[in-house]
């Protein structure tokens, strides 16, 4: 029996169906926090300065793909590098 919806037949998709887009580059950003300041203060920042962000320690970070919020996650240490693990996928109906 073939499954259908009011929009037509349901087609089962697999990862192989998406193979043609696997090599499309995307920009991924992990935002730890934000700060707002006047340009004059920004110009005074030098090595060793501490910039206070709008997030607390342990608070989830935002993960953007092509400037679109797609997930939240946590910073992790992988050997001697920082990484991000996704803890929540953001569903956007647009």
C-alpha positions as MATLAB code, in Angstrom:
seq = 'XXXXXXXXXXXXXXXXXXXXXXXXXXXXXXXXXXXXXXXXXXXXXXXXXXXXXXXXXXXXXXXXXXXXXXXXXXXXXXXXXXXXXXXXXXXXXX';
ca = [
       0.000    0.000    0.000;
       1.374    3.394   -0.976;
       1.196    6.116    1.666;
      -0.267    9.493    0.651;
      -1.093   12.838    2.190;
      -3.397   15.556    0.950;
      -0.332   17.028   -0.841;
       0.338   13.787   -2.727;
       2.300   10.574   -2.230;
       4.826   10.302    0.615;
       8.327    9.747   -0.736;
      10.870    8.087    1.550;
      14.192   10.003    1.466;
      17.635    8.772    2.471;
      21.028   10.452    2.875;
      21.959    9.249   -0.611;
      19.170   11.459   -2.013;
      21.031   14.496   -0.663;
      24.453   13.512   -2.004;
      24.462   16.268   -4.638;
      24.451   18.981   -1.939;
      27.094   17.431    0.347;
      29.859   19.629   -1.126;
      27.966   22.938   -0.841;
      29.975   25.176    1.532;
      28.195   26.781    4.481;
      29.376   29.183    7.163;
      29.011   27.877   10.735;
      29.368   30.238   13.720;
      29.245   29.475   17.428;
      28.382   32.644   19.351;
      29.601   32.620   22.953;
      27.983   35.949   23.745;
      27.716   39.561   22.688;
      28.808   42.935   24.017;
      27.769   46.454   23.054;
      30.072   49.430   23.493;
      30.909   52.793   21.991;
      33.576   52.868   19.274;
      35.828   54.941   21.560;
      35.850   52.128   24.148;
      36.449   49.537   21.441;
      39.551   51.417   20.274;
      40.939   51.302   23.832;
      40.912   47.478   23.968;
      44.360   45.937   23.902;
      46.085   42.625   24.640;
      44.990   41.167   27.964;
      41.764   43.184   28.120;
      38.661   41.384   29.352;
      35.443   41.938   27.435;
      32.328   41.123   29.431;
      29.736   39.215   27.409;
      25.975   39.041   27.918;
      26.026   35.343   28.895;
      26.854   33.498   32.063;
      29.329   30.636   32.430;
      27.612   27.366   31.491;
      24.820   29.073   29.545;
      24.078   27.590   26.107;
      25.759   29.167   23.094;
      24.014   29.909   19.795;
      25.009   27.998   16.657;
      24.346   29.705   13.329;
      24.559   28.281    9.810;
      24.714   30.977    7.130;
      23.646   33.580    9.731;
      20.548   31.587   10.680;
      20.107   30.261   14.218;
      19.843   26.471   13.942;
      20.890   25.105   17.340;
      22.136   25.744   20.849;
      25.029   23.936   22.386;
      27.917   23.771   24.822;
      31.622   24.417   24.443;
      33.719   21.260   24.799;
      37.439   20.547   24.770;
      38.618   18.083   22.111;
      42.307   17.298   22.728;
      43.862   20.794   22.597;
      41.059   22.486   20.617;
      37.681   23.952   21.449;
      34.586   22.402   19.948;
      30.822   22.671   20.228;
      28.312   19.961   20.991;
      24.698   20.602   19.990;
      22.194   20.193   22.801;
      19.091   21.633   21.147;
      18.011   21.954   17.515;
      16.010   25.109   16.794;
      13.018   24.446   14.575;
      12.280   27.407   12.338;
       9.035   27.232   10.372;
      10.024   29.967    7.888;
];
